[in-house]
Amino acid sequence: MGCCDGLSKCFLITFGILFLLFGGACLGGGIYVLVAKNDILILARSATDGAVDTIDAPSLIERAAHVLIAIGSFILCISFVGCCGACLKSKCLLRTYVIIVGLMIVLEVAAAILAAVFMNKMETYAKDNLQTMLNDNYIGPYATSNAVSLAFDLAQILLDCCGVVNRTEYASITTWNTTYAYNSSGVYITANATIPLTCCQFNNKDAFPDEMTTFINSMVNNTCPVTQTGAHTTGCYEALKEEFSKYFNIMVGIAAGMGGLQIIGFISACCLMKEDRKTKDII
């Protein structure tokens, strides 16, 4: 057995075992989510004060479980084929492994190229869809009955942003409750808010949405929803992009590492097939 043969076999087996464990974890996680979806749904409802009832949460949980099961099963099958092909030096299994992994590498490279080429279009599409969701679903920070509305409020509080692009978007939205009362020198004044109060600065963000009184009382400037004094100027789309960019390098590194492992696995399987062919020719 040649050096290349031994190294290739060793890598394929190690690579296969690692991915067998990963695939098993995905499969097991998917099955658990599917079996325990009722308990997960109860936890989600209690965490969001029933807001998940506005969307088809059971269906979403089921789909997530099916995706995990599909991914786990696929990884298990490919890893098993690679391990068996390396151990048995089966040309059929190695060829199958090489074809599937080769197709995966080509598809991943194509996806990366398309993502780079159409990045601007995808950003425009995402931004337009977020604006549509805001226009159609936002009903204000006092209501937790709409999951999309609640999600925008949470984003505005946690990311210190307002609107999708900027705060002027709320002037054209007619679905949200603009009535706002604030204390001015001991007298409560009722006025029309120009932006949701979640666009303002707060000292106690954690109180939202369970303790609204505590949350509202922690507002830095209680006239902010009306006058926009001290309101956040950054749009939530840009804030999300900035937050995502913090982890982008890590994600790229993980993706590059996975891609590198796939390429090495592909080359190792090819080396094993080549060594096997040479051995047969000598014999």
Coordinates of C-alpha atoms in Angstrom, one line a residue, residues 58-215:
P58 CA -46.8 23.9 14.2
S59 CA -46.3 23.8 10.4
L60 CA -43.1 25.8 10.7
I61 CA -41.7 23.6 13.4
E62 CA -42.7 20.5 11.4
R63 CA -40.9 21.8 8.3
A64 CA -37.8 22.7 10.3
A65 CA -37.8 19.1 11.7
H66 CA -38.2 17.7 8.1
V67 CA -35.3 19.8 6.8
L68 CA -33.1 18.6 9.7
I69 CA -34.0 15.0 9.0
A70 CA -33.4 15.4 5.3
I71 CA -30.0 17.0 5.8
G72 CA -29.0 14.5 8.5
S73 CA -30.0 11.5 6.3
F74 CA -28.1 12.9 3.3
I75 CA -24.9 13.5 5.3
L76 CA -25.2 10.1 6.9
C77 CA -25.6 8.4 3.5
I78 CA -22.7 10.2 1.9
S79 CA -20.4 9.7 4.9
F80 CA -21.3 6.0 5.0
V81 CA -20.5 5.6 1.3
G82 CA -17.2 7.3 1.8
C83 CA -16.2 5.3 4.9
C84 CA -17.2 2.0 3.3
G85 CA -15.5 2.9 0.0
A86 CA -12.3 3.7 1.8
C87 CA -12.3 0.6 4.1
L88 CA -13.3 -1.9 1.3
K89 CA -11.5 0.0 -1.4
S90 CA -14.7 -0.5 -3.5
K91 CA -14.4 1.2 -6.8
C92 CA -18.2 1.4 -7.1
L93 CA -18.7 3.1 -3.7
L94 CA -15.7 5.4 -4.3
R95 CA -17.0 6.4 -7.7
T96 CA -20.4 7.2 -6.2
Y97 CA -18.8 9.2 -3.5
V98 CA -16.6 11.2 -6.0
I99 CA -19.6 12.0 -8.2
I100 CA -21.9 13.2 -5.4
V101 CA -19.2 15.2 -3.6
G102 CA -18.0 16.6 -6.9
L103 CA -21.5 17.8 -7.8
M104 CA -21.8 19.3 -4.3
I105 CA -18.6 21.3 -4.8
V106 CA -19.7 22.5 -8.2
L107 CA -23.1 23.6 -6.8
E108 CA -21.5 25.3 -3.9
V109 CA -19.1 27.2 -6.1
A110 CA -22.0 28.2 -8.5
A111 CA -24.1 29.4 -5.5
A112 CA -21.2 31.5 -4.2
I113 CA -20.6 33.1 -7.7
L114 CA -24.4 33.8 -8.1
A115 CA -24.6 35.2 -4.6
A116 CA -21.7 37.6 -5.4
V117 CA -23.1 38.6 -8.8
F118 CA -26.7 39.1 -7.6
M119 CA -25.9 40.5 -4.1
N120 CA -27.3 44.0 -4.9
K121 CA -30.5 42.5 -6.4
M122 CA -30.9 40.2 -3.4
E123 CA -30.5 43.1 -1.0
T124 CA -33.1 45.1 -2.9
Y125 CA -35.5 42.2 -2.8
A126 CA -35.0 41.6 0.9
K127 CA -35.4 45.3 1.7
D128 CA -38.6 45.6 -0.4
N129 CA -40.1 42.5 1.3
L130 CA -39.3 43.9 4.7
Q131 CA -41.0 47.2 3.9
T132 CA -44.1 45.3 2.6
M133 CA -44.2 43.3 5.8
L134 CA -43.9 46.5 7.9
N135 CA -46.6 48.2 5.9
D136 CA -49.0 45.3 6.1
N137 CA -48.5 44.0 9.6
Y138 CA -47.3 46.8 12.0
I139 CA -49.9 47.6 14.6
G140 CA -47.8 49.2 17.3
P141 CA -45.9 48.3 20.5
Y142 CA -48.9 47.9 22.8
A143 CA -50.1 44.8 20.9
T144 CA -48.3 41.4 21.0
S145 CA -51.0 39.6 18.9
N146 CA -49.1 40.0 15.7
A147 CA -45.8 38.2 15.5
V148 CA -44.4 40.3 12.6
S149 CA -45.3 43.6 14.4
L150 CA -43.7 42.3 17.6
A151 CA -40.6 41.2 15.7
F152 CA -40.1 44.7 14.2
D153 CA -40.5 46.2 17.7
L154 CA -38.0 43.9 19.2
A155 CA -35.6 44.6 16.3
Q156 CA -36.0 48.4 16.9
I157 CA -35.3 48.0 20.6
L158 CA -32.4 45.6 20.4
L159 CA -30.7 47.0 17.4
D160 CA -31.3 50.7 18.1
C161 CA -33.0 51.3 14.8
C162 CA -36.2 52.6 13.3
G163 CA -38.2 51.4 10.3
V164 CA -36.7 49.3 7.5
V165 CA -34.8 52.2 5.7
N166 CA -35.5 55.1 8.1
R167 CA -38.1 56.4 10.5
T168 CA -40.0 58.5 7.9
E169 CA -41.7 55.2 6.7
Y170 CA -44.1 55.4 9.6
A171 CA -45.7 58.5 8.2
S172 CA -47.3 56.5 5.4
I173 CA -48.3 53.5 7.5
T174 CA -52.0 53.7 8.6
T175 CA -52.4 50.4 10.4
W176 CA -50.6 51.3 13.7
N177 CA -52.0 53.0 16.8
T178 CA -50.6 56.5 16.8
T179 CA -52.3 57.6 20.1
Y180 CA -49.7 58.4 22.7
A181 CA -50.0 59.9 26.2
Y182 CA -47.1 61.3 28.1
N183 CA -46.5 63.1 31.4
S184 CA -45.6 66.8 31.1
S185 CA -45.0 68.5 34.5
G186 CA -47.6 66.3 36.2
V187 CA -50.2 66.6 33.5
Y188 CA -50.9 63.8 31.0
I189 CA -51.0 65.0 27.4
T190 CA -52.5 62.9 24.6
A191 CA -50.9 63.4 21.1
N192 CA -50.4 61.7 17.8
A193 CA -47.1 59.8 17.7
T194 CA -45.1 60.2 14.5
I195 CA -42.9 57.1 15.2
P196 CA -43.5 54.1 17.5
L197 CA -42.1 54.5 21.0
T198 CA -39.8 51.5 20.3
C199 CA -37.8 53.7 18.0
C200 CA -36.8 55.8 21.0
Q201 CA -34.0 55.3 23.6
F202 CA -34.7 53.3 26.8
N203 CA -32.8 52.6 29.9
N204 CA -34.6 49.3 30.5
K205 CA -34.9 47.4 27.2
D206 CA -35.4 44.0 28.9
A207 CA -38.8 45.0 30.3
F208 CA -40.4 44.9 26.8
P209 CA -43.0 43.4 26.1
D210 CA -43.9 41.8 29.5
E211 CA -43.6 44.9 31.6
M212 CA -44.8 47.7 29.4
T213 CA -45.3 50.2 32.2
T214 CA -41.7 49.7 33.4
F215 CA -40.5 49.8 29.8

